Amino acid sequence: MPGSKFKNVLVIGGAGYVGSALVPSLLKKDYNVTVYDLYLYGDVFSNLKNKKNLTEIKADIRDKKKLFEASKNVDAIIHLACISNDPSYELNPALSKSINYDAFFNILEAAEKNDVKRFIYASTSSVYGVKKEKDITEKTVPEPLTDYSKYKLECEKVLLGREINGMERTILRSATVCGYAPRMRFDLTVNILTINALINKVIKIFGGKQLRPNINIQDVVRAYEIFLSAPRNKINREIFNVGYQNKTVEEIAYIVKNVIGGESITFEYVPTEDTRSYHINSDKIKKVLEFTPKYTIEGAIQSIVNAYNEGHINDGLNNPIYHNIKLMQKINLK
Ligand SMILES: NC(=O)c1ccc[n+]([C@@H]2O[C@H](COP(=O)([O-])OP(=O)(O)OC[C@H]3O[C@@H](n4cnc5c(N)ncnc54)[C@H](O)[C@@H]3O)[C@@H](O)[C@H]2O)c1
């Protein structure tokens, strides 16, 4: 039995990095999972084709009709689909807005008309922008600096701002995710430092003193599962920061070096204009949902090292499949 009364779950954008770890975990817990995704990064569930409780729909969230069909008999939606990072967003701002913001209304309409009971939205801790405060809580006023973050915040407002048939809604503002997953991303801080150290033996540190909040992908999976099973009064219309270790980029580089254990790994300091530095506080999720992270940055790095040694990573530095911006440049999505 799934750990929740919401047995039928639609994971929109479920074939991405986070989804590729979340979906197998939900299947193991006996949820009936439908993945709705364009599969921009390939067929990540090829080894799960025999699972009776997995349905895959290759479609676009801008396609209202298909989205409506996919939302029938669904208890809960987890919405992860996105042009997900600043450079990819900026490659084609009009396209990105159509996916990250305009299509959000299609999803809500499909959810509303099909009487979906719970809606969980993947937002980001980058909605806060750069803050002087040391501890950024959910009460800190967000000041997003980029359109990617701005439209995340706009979707949050839309989601919380209207009454939708009593649908329960919750928002997860995730720190930067790290660790190995079947759809791997090497454009995220810990992951990129690790693959650089493995392949080049040099870790390029852009700046170094900026604080970056991180969370192991296994803990992100746990957080989504808790959001599925938590009682209404604890999560409805609530926003939760989900982060764990707030480390500087330089500290992360040292952790990578220590985990890999390479005496030969050197650091190269590169000046950067990206001085975004922030520190998120995740006490609310601990207090309200008793969620504390179980996995570490060290564990995330080790999972990448293991995958690399076992041959699961094919040209991690250049292969567009691992780098959202490179892939978006290559496919020229319309
Ligand atoms: N990974 C992180 O560090 C992180 C941090 C904070 C927030 N988030 C948020 O979590 C969510 C998942 O992140 P991720 O790292 O898995 O991203 P990802 O880019 O790996 O996955 C996004 C998925 O959305 C799909 N998609 C894109 N456009 C689509 C469309 N028009 N129709 C259908 N599917 C479409 C892609 O094919 C992909 O599988 C995103 O919303 C992201 O903004 C991620």
Short mmCIF file of N, CA, C and O and ligand atoms in Angstrom, two decimals, residues 13 15-19 36-41 59-62 80-84 99 122-124 148 152 174-177 183 185 188 224 324, ligand 1:
data_model
loop_
_atom_site.label_atom_id
_atom_site.label_comp_id
_atom_site.label_asym_id
_atom_site.label_seq_id
_atom_site.Cartn_x
_atom_site.Cartn_y
_atom_site.Cartn_z
N GLY A 13 6.59 16.18 -15.95
CA GLY A 13 8.04 16.44 -15.97
C GLY A 13 8.78 15.35 -15.22
O GLY A 13 9.91 15.56 -14.75
N ALA A 15 10.23 12.71 -16.21
CA ALA A 15 11.39 12.05 -16.83
C ALA A 15 12.64 12.90 -16.75
O ALA A 15 13.63 12.64 -17.43
N GLY A 16 12.61 13.93 -15.90
CA GLY A 16 13.79 14.77 -15.70
C GLY A 16 14.65 14.21 -14.57
O GLY A 16 14.47 13.07 -14.12
N TYR A 17 15.59 15.02 -14.13
CA TYR A 17 16.55 14.61 -13.10
C TYR A 17 15.84 14.16 -11.81
O TYR A 17 15.99 13.01 -11.37
N VAL A 18 15.04 15.05 -11.24
CA VAL A 18 14.36 14.72 -9.98
C VAL A 18 13.37 13.58 -10.21
O VAL A 18 13.32 12.60 -9.44
N GLY A 19 12.60 13.67 -11.30
CA GLY A 19 11.59 12.64 -11.57
C GLY A 19 12.20 11.27 -11.77
O GLY A 19 11.61 10.25 -11.35
N TYR A 36 4.08 12.25 -17.34
CA TYR A 36 3.70 13.07 -18.50
C TYR A 36 4.87 13.98 -18.79
O TYR A 36 5.22 14.84 -17.98
N ASP A 37 5.52 13.77 -19.93
CA ASP A 37 6.78 14.48 -20.17
C ASP A 37 7.09 14.48 -21.66
O ASP A 37 6.69 13.55 -22.38
N LEU A 38 7.84 15.46 -22.09
CA LEU A 38 8.32 15.48 -23.49
C LEU A 38 9.52 14.57 -23.67
O LEU A 38 9.98 14.39 -24.79
N TYR A 39 10.07 14.07 -22.61
CA TYR A 39 11.26 13.20 -22.66
C TYR A 39 12.40 13.88 -23.43
O TYR A 39 13.05 13.27 -24.28
N LEU A 40 12.62 15.14 -23.11
CA LEU A 40 13.69 15.89 -23.79
C LEU A 40 15.04 15.21 -23.57
O LEU A 40 15.93 15.30 -24.40
N TYR A 41 15.18 14.55 -22.43
CA TYR A 41 16.48 13.96 -22.08
C TYR A 41 16.50 12.44 -22.27
O TYR A 41 17.34 11.76 -21.69
N ALA A 59 4.23 13.79 -24.09
CA ALA A 59 3.42 14.91 -24.58
C ALA A 59 3.87 16.20 -23.93
O ALA A 59 4.62 16.20 -22.95
N ASP A 60 3.35 17.27 -24.49
CA ASP A 60 3.76 18.62 -24.08
C ASP A 60 2.73 19.21 -23.12
O ASP A 60 1.52 19.03 -23.34
N ILE A 61 3.18 19.94 -22.12
CA ILE A 61 2.21 20.55 -21.20
C ILE A 61 1.47 21.72 -21.86
O ILE A 61 0.49 22.22 -21.33
N ARG A 62 1.93 22.12 -23.03
CA ARG A 62 1.19 23.16 -23.75
C ARG A 62 0.01 22.57 -24.53
O ARG A 62 -0.78 23.31 -25.09
N LEU A 80 6.72 18.95 -12.03
CA LEU A 80 8.17 19.22 -12.10
C LEU A 80 8.58 19.80 -13.45
O LEU A 80 9.71 20.27 -13.60
N ALA A 81 7.70 19.74 -14.45
CA ALA A 81 8.12 20.09 -15.82
C ALA A 81 8.54 21.54 -15.91
O ALA A 81 7.89 22.43 -15.35
N CYS A 82 9.61 21.76 -16.66
CA CYS A 82 10.17 23.10 -16.63
C CYS A 82 11.32 23.21 -17.63
O CYS A 82 11.97 22.21 -17.94
N ILE A 83 11.56 24.41 -18.12
CA ILE A 83 12.85 24.71 -18.74
C ILE A 83 13.69 25.16 -17.56
O ILE A 83 13.59 26.29 -17.08
N SER A 84 14.50 24.21 -17.06
CA SER A 84 14.96 24.40 -15.69
C SER A 84 16.42 24.78 -15.53
O SER A 84 17.22 23.95 -15.18
N ILE A 99 6.18 27.62 -21.43
CA ILE A 99 6.23 26.33 -20.71
C ILE A 99 6.17 26.56 -19.20
O ILE A 99 5.38 25.94 -18.49
N ALA A 122 6.87 22.12 -7.80
CA ALA A 122 8.33 22.23 -7.62
C ALA A 122 8.78 23.66 -7.86
O ALA A 122 8.94 24.09 -9.00
N SER A 123 8.99 24.39 -6.78
CA SER A 123 9.57 25.72 -6.93
C SER A 123 11.06 25.64 -6.54
O SER A 123 11.62 24.54 -6.45
N THR A 124 11.65 26.78 -6.31
CA THR A 124 13.09 26.79 -6.11
C THR A 124 13.50 27.83 -5.06
O THR A 124 12.85 28.88 -4.94
N TYR A 148 13.59 32.94 -14.91
CA TYR A 148 13.31 31.57 -14.46
C TYR A 148 12.73 31.60 -13.04
O TYR A 148 11.67 31.01 -12.77
N LYS A 152 8.72 31.14 -11.52
CA LYS A 152 8.45 30.16 -10.46
C LYS A 152 7.58 30.83 -9.39
O LYS A 152 6.59 30.27 -8.93
N SER A 174 12.99 24.07 -3.41
CA SER A 174 14.15 23.20 -3.23
C SER A 174 15.47 23.94 -3.39
O SER A 174 15.61 24.83 -4.23
N ALA A 175 16.43 23.55 -2.56
CA ALA A 175 17.81 23.96 -2.76
C ALA A 175 18.35 23.25 -4.00
O ALA A 175 17.64 22.44 -4.61
N THR A 176 19.59 23.52 -4.36
CA THR A 176 20.17 22.85 -5.52
C THR A 176 20.36 21.37 -5.21
O THR A 176 20.90 21.01 -4.16
N VAL A 177 19.91 20.55 -6.13
CA VAL A 177 19.89 19.11 -5.89
C VAL A 177 21.24 18.51 -6.32
O VAL A 177 21.88 19.01 -7.25
N ARG A 183 18.41 10.08 -14.94
CA ARG A 183 18.58 11.21 -15.86
C ARG A 183 19.50 12.18 -15.11
O ARG A 183 19.08 12.88 -14.22
N ARG A 185 22.09 15.27 -14.29
CA ARG A 185 22.40 16.65 -14.67
C ARG A 185 23.79 17.01 -14.16
O ARG A 185 24.06 16.91 -12.96
N LEU A 188 24.71 21.34 -12.31
CA LEU A 188 24.35 21.73 -10.94
C LEU A 188 25.62 21.65 -10.08
O LEU A 188 26.45 20.75 -10.28
N TYR A 224 9.14 14.83 -1.43
CA TYR A 224 7.93 14.73 -2.26
C TYR A 224 7.00 13.64 -1.72
O TYR A 224 5.77 13.79 -1.71
N ASN A 324 21.42 20.87 -19.52
CA ASN A 324 20.17 21.38 -20.09
C ASN A 324 20.41 22.40 -21.20
O ASN A 324 19.77 22.33 -22.25
N1 LIG B 1 17.48 20.20 -9.93
C1 LIG B 1 17.55 21.21 -9.06
O1 LIG B 1 18.61 21.51 -8.47
C2 LIG B 1 16.32 22.00 -8.74
C3 LIG B 1 16.37 22.96 -7.72
C4 LIG B 1 15.24 23.70 -7.44
C5 LIG B 1 14.06 23.49 -8.14
N2 LIG B 1 14.05 22.55 -9.13
C6 LIG B 1 12.80 22.37 -9.88
O2 LIG B 1 12.44 20.99 -9.84
C7 LIG B 1 11.84 20.60 -11.07
C8 LIG B 1 12.57 19.41 -11.63
O3 LIG B 1 13.94 19.74 -11.84
P1 LIG B 1 14.90 18.78 -12.64
O4 LIG B 1 16.27 19.08 -12.17
O5 LIG B 1 14.38 17.41 -12.58
O6 LIG B 1 14.74 19.38 -14.12
P2 LIG B 1 14.91 18.65 -15.54
O7 LIG B 1 15.21 19.73 -16.51
O8 LIG B 1 15.85 17.51 -15.41
O9 LIG B 1 13.45 18.05 -15.81
C9 LIG B 1 12.42 18.78 -16.37
C10 LIG B 1 11.56 17.83 -17.18
O10 LIG B 1 10.51 18.61 -17.77
C11 LIG B 1 10.30 18.12 -19.08
N3 LIG B 1 9.69 19.18 -19.89
C12 LIG B 1 10.22 20.38 -20.24
N4 LIG B 1 9.37 21.06 -20.99
C13 LIG B 1 8.25 20.29 -21.12
C14 LIG B 1 7.02 20.47 -21.79
N5 LIG B 1 6.75 21.57 -22.51
N6 LIG B 1 6.09 19.49 -21.69
C15 LIG B 1 6.35 18.35 -20.99
N7 LIG B 1 7.51 18.13 -20.34
C16 LIG B 1 8.45 19.09 -20.41
C17 LIG B 1 11.68 17.73 -19.58
O11 LIG B 1 11.60 16.78 -20.64
C18 LIG B 1 12.31 17.15 -18.34
O12 LIG B 1 12.14 15.75 -18.29
C19 LIG B 1 11.91 21.82 -11.98
O13 LIG B 1 10.66 22.46 -11.95
C20 LIG B 1 12.97 22.68 -11.36
O14 LIG B 1 12.76 24.05 -11.61
C21 LIG B 1 15.15 21.79 -9.44
#
